[in-house]
mmCIF file of C-alpha atoms in Angstrom:
data_model
loop_
_atom_site.group_PDB
_atom_site.id
_atom_site.type_symbol
_atom_site.label_atom_id
_atom_site.label_comp_id
_atom_site.label_asym_id
_atom_site.label_seq_id
_atom_site.Cartn_x
_atom_site.Cartn_y
_atom_site.Cartn_z
ATOM 1 C CA MET A 63 92.619 95.704 81.492
ATOM 2 C CA PHE A 64 95.775 96.824 79.929
ATOM 3 C CA LYS A 65 94.155 98.088 77.156
ATOM 4 C CA GLU A 66 91.374 99.931 78.794
ATOM 5 C CA PHE A 67 93.711 101.813 81.337
ATOM 6 C CA ARG A 68 95.845 103.182 78.063
ATOM 7 C CA ASP A 69 92.312 104.321 76.466
ATOM 8 C CA PHE A 70 91.831 105.928 80.073
ATOM 9 C CA ILE A 71 95.307 107.484 80.283
ATOM 10 C CA ASN A 72 94.778 108.601 76.174
ATOM 11 C CA ARG A 73 92.478 110.739 76.755
ATOM 12 C CA GLY A 74 92.613 114.186 76.474
ATOM 13 C CA ASN A 75 91.225 115.432 79.834
ATOM 14 C CA VAL A 76 93.682 113.149 81.943
ATOM 15 C CA MET A 77 96.300 114.552 80.344
ATOM 16 C CA ASP A 78 95.281 117.801 80.855
ATOM 17 C CA LEU A 79 94.395 116.959 84.303
ATOM 18 C CA ALA A 80 97.876 115.981 85.010
ATOM 19 C CA VAL A 81 99.695 118.764 83.598
ATOM 20 C CA ALA A 82 97.665 121.019 85.384
ATOM 21 C CA VAL A 83 98.171 119.233 88.964
ATOM 22 C CA ILE A 84 102.115 119.450 87.885
ATOM 23 C CA ILE A 85 101.630 123.097 86.626
ATOM 24 C CA GLY A 86 99.802 123.552 89.969
ATOM 25 C CA ALA A 87 102.597 122.313 92.145
ATOM 26 C CA ALA A 88 104.787 124.479 90.837
ATOM 27 C CA PHE A 89 102.775 127.593 90.950
ATOM 28 C CA GLY A 90 102.226 126.154 94.739
ATOM 29 C CA LYS A 91 105.558 126.522 95.450
ATOM 30 C CA ILE A 92 106.099 129.706 94.095
ATOM 31 C CA VAL A 93 103.113 130.993 96.306
ATOM 32 C CA THR A 94 105.139 129.620 99.099
ATOM 33 C CA SER A 95 107.872 131.358 98.631
ATOM 34 C CA LEU A 96 106.079 134.735 97.781
ATOM 35 C CA THR A 97 104.452 134.156 101.149
ATOM 36 C CA ASP A 98 107.377 132.842 103.444
ATOM 37 C CA ASP A 99 110.037 134.970 101.868
ATOM 38 C CA ILE A 100 108.329 138.398 100.902
ATOM 39 C CA ILE A 101 105.127 139.017 102.088
ATOM 40 C CA MET A 102 105.327 137.576 105.633
ATOM 41 C CA PRO A 103 108.668 139.508 106.164
ATOM 42 C CA ILE A 104 107.106 142.678 105.429
ATOM 43 C CA ILE A 105 104.222 141.748 107.443
ATOM 44 C CA GLY A 106 106.574 141.492 110.372
ATOM 45 C CA LYS A 107 108.621 144.668 109.781
ATOM 46 C CA ALA A 108 105.354 146.303 109.812
ATOM 47 C CA THR A 109 104.119 144.583 113.093
ATOM 48 C CA GLY A 110 107.593 145.799 114.972
ATOM 49 C CA GLY A 111 109.520 142.327 113.861
ATOM 50 C CA LEU A 112 107.297 139.836 114.109
ATOM 51 C CA ASP A 113 107.845 136.672 112.780
ATOM 52 C CA PHE A 114 104.663 134.589 112.570
ATOM 53 C CA SER A 115 106.099 131.064 111.546
ATOM 54 C CA SER A 116 107.886 130.897 115.497
ATOM 55 C CA HIS A 117 104.648 131.508 117.027
ATOM 56 C CA PHE A 118 103.136 128.478 118.820
ATOM 57 C CA VAL A 119 101.549 127.330 121.732
ATOM 58 C CA THR A 120 103.223 124.207 123.568
ATOM 59 C CA LEU A 121 100.309 121.664 124.619
ATOM 60 C CA GLY A 122 102.469 118.871 125.956
ATOM 61 C CA ALA A 123 105.322 118.335 128.191
ATOM 62 C CA VAL A 124 109.103 118.275 126.266
ATOM 63 C CA PRO A 125 111.210 114.995 126.465
ATOM 64 C CA ALA A 126 113.532 114.576 128.540
ATOM 65 C CA GLY A 127 116.295 114.054 125.960
ATOM 66 C CA TYR A 128 115.268 117.126 124.245
ATOM 67 C CA THR A 129 118.493 119.389 123.551
ATOM 68 C CA GLY A 130 117.187 121.959 121.207
ATOM 69 C CA SER A 131 115.435 125.175 121.492
ATOM 70 C CA LEU A 132 112.378 125.618 123.674
ATOM 71 C CA SER A 133 111.219 128.522 120.948
ATOM 72 C CA ASP A 134 112.281 126.356 117.577
ATOM 73 C CA TYR A 135 108.690 125.131 116.361
ATOM 74 C CA ALA A 136 110.278 122.803 113.734
ATOM 75 C CA ALA A 137 112.771 121.662 116.017
ATOM 76 C CA LEU A 138 109.805 121.118 118.473
ATOM 77 C CA LYS A 139 107.159 119.864 116.087
ATOM 78 C CA LYS A 140 110.359 117.238 114.848
ATOM 79 C CA ALA A 141 110.466 116.127 118.095
ATOM 80 C CA GLY A 142 107.395 114.759 118.757
ATOM 81 C CA VAL A 143 105.935 117.978 121.027
ATOM 82 C CA PRO A 144 102.424 118.756 120.653
ATOM 83 C CA LEU A 145 102.262 121.660 119.541
ATOM 84 C CA LEU A 146 99.734 124.280 118.622
ATOM 85 C CA GLY A 147 101.203 126.432 115.462
ATOM 86 C CA TRP A 148 98.904 129.104 115.254
ATOM 87 C CA GLY A 149 101.804 131.472 113.435
ATOM 88 C CA GLU A 150 102.386 128.749 110.931
ATOM 89 C CA PHE A 151 98.599 128.575 110.342
ATOM 90 C CA LEU A 152 98.642 132.215 109.871
ATOM 91 C CA THR A 153 101.422 131.494 107.263
ATOM 92 C CA GLN A 154 99.461 128.738 105.298
ATOM 93 C CA ALA A 155 96.356 131.061 105.162
ATOM 94 C CA VAL A 156 98.115 133.730 103.582
ATOM 95 C CA ASN A 157 99.214 131.471 101.380
ATOM 96 C CA PHE A 158 95.005 129.940 100.646
ATOM 97 C CA LEU A 159 94.154 133.577 100.518
ATOM 98 C CA ILE A 160 97.154 134.568 97.440
ATOM 99 C CA VAL A 161 96.239 131.466 95.390
ATOM 100 C CA ALA A 162 92.465 132.060 95.752
ATOM 101 C CA PHE A 163 92.823 135.542 94.928
ATOM 102 C CA ILE A 164 95.498 134.634 91.522
ATOM 103 C CA ILE A 165 93.107 131.680 90.773
ATOM 104 C CA PHE A 166 90.098 134.290 90.525
ATOM 105 C CA LEU A 167 92.030 136.616 88.072
ATOM 106 C CA LEU A 168 92.828 134.006 85.979
ATOM 107 C CA VAL A 169 89.183 132.978 85.920
ATOM 108 C CA ARG A 170 87.797 136.087 85.485
ATOM 109 C CA SER A 171 90.693 137.442 82.431
ATOM 110 C CA ILE A 172 89.367 133.750 81.162
ATOM 111 C CA ASN A 173 86.025 134.785 81.144
ATOM 112 C CA LYS A 174 86.464 138.275 79.395
ATOM 113 C CA MET A 175 88.507 136.661 76.944
ATOM 114 C CA ALA A 176 85.662 134.452 76.095
ATOM 115 C CA PRO A 177 83.213 135.232 73.509
ATOM 116 C CA LYS A 178 79.963 136.171 74.717
ATOM 117 C CA PRO A 179 76.964 134.350 73.247
ATOM 118 C CA ASP A 180 74.425 135.976 71.379
ATOM 119 C CA ALA A 181 71.511 137.591 73.024
ATOM 120 C CA ALA A 182 69.219 135.604 71.089
ATOM 121 C CA PRO A 183 69.657 133.033 68.276
ATOM 122 C CA ALA A 184 69.117 133.834 64.674
ATOM 123 C CA ALA A 185 65.977 134.179 63.673
ATOM 124 C CA GLU A 186 65.158 131.962 60.555
ATOM 125 C CA PRO A 187 65.879 133.106 56.981
ATOM 126 C CA ALA A 188 62.005 133.244 55.376
ATOM 127 C CA ASP A 189 62.864 130.665 52.730
ATOM 128 C CA ILE A 190 64.417 128.127 55.274
ATOM 129 C CA ALA A 191 60.817 128.421 56.707
ATOM 130 C CA LEU A 192 58.462 128.439 53.792
ATOM 131 C CA LEU A 193 60.740 124.663 52.957
ATOM 132 C CA ARG A 194 60.012 123.308 56.737
ATOM 133 C CA GLU A 195 56.030 124.191 56.051
ATOM 134 C CA ILE A 196 55.896 122.279 52.719
ATOM 135 C CA ARG A 197 57.332 119.426 54.024
ATOM 136 C CA ASP A 198 55.338 119.240 56.779
ATOM 137 C CA GLU A 199 52.414 119.677 54.436
ATOM 138 C CA LEU A 200 54.052 116.830 51.930
ATOM 139 C CA LYS A 201 54.417 114.614 55.164
ATOM 140 C CA LYS A 202 50.921 114.888 55.968
ATOM 141 C CA LYS A 203 49.718 114.523 52.687
ATOM 142 C CA GLY A 204 51.765 111.464 51.526
#
């Protein structure tokens, strides 16, 4: 069983996938920072200082022992208050759109760089076609 596992891991596509997952995770952090630290503040500034990450609707009661701010989404969530975090969802949706667009651009550029297949396969040279005919005739006779 260990040998099978080792053979599975040593296949090229498994290692390529592992590298892709690691790079994808790092890329996700970059996009999250881009969204949280650059794009959403610009959107907030354009909308008059609106900070989307702090927008939520409280769906349940706040615990009696809670001493934090009632407008702190992270603290309320940590305290177990049921929340509808539409601002955080909007931020994550923007994150997704950025990642999807960048992946689209990468795939598009890779497709442009890939060699284009010939429209039609090259015609077989006449001497090869003649040799095939001769071979076929010899097979019929023999």
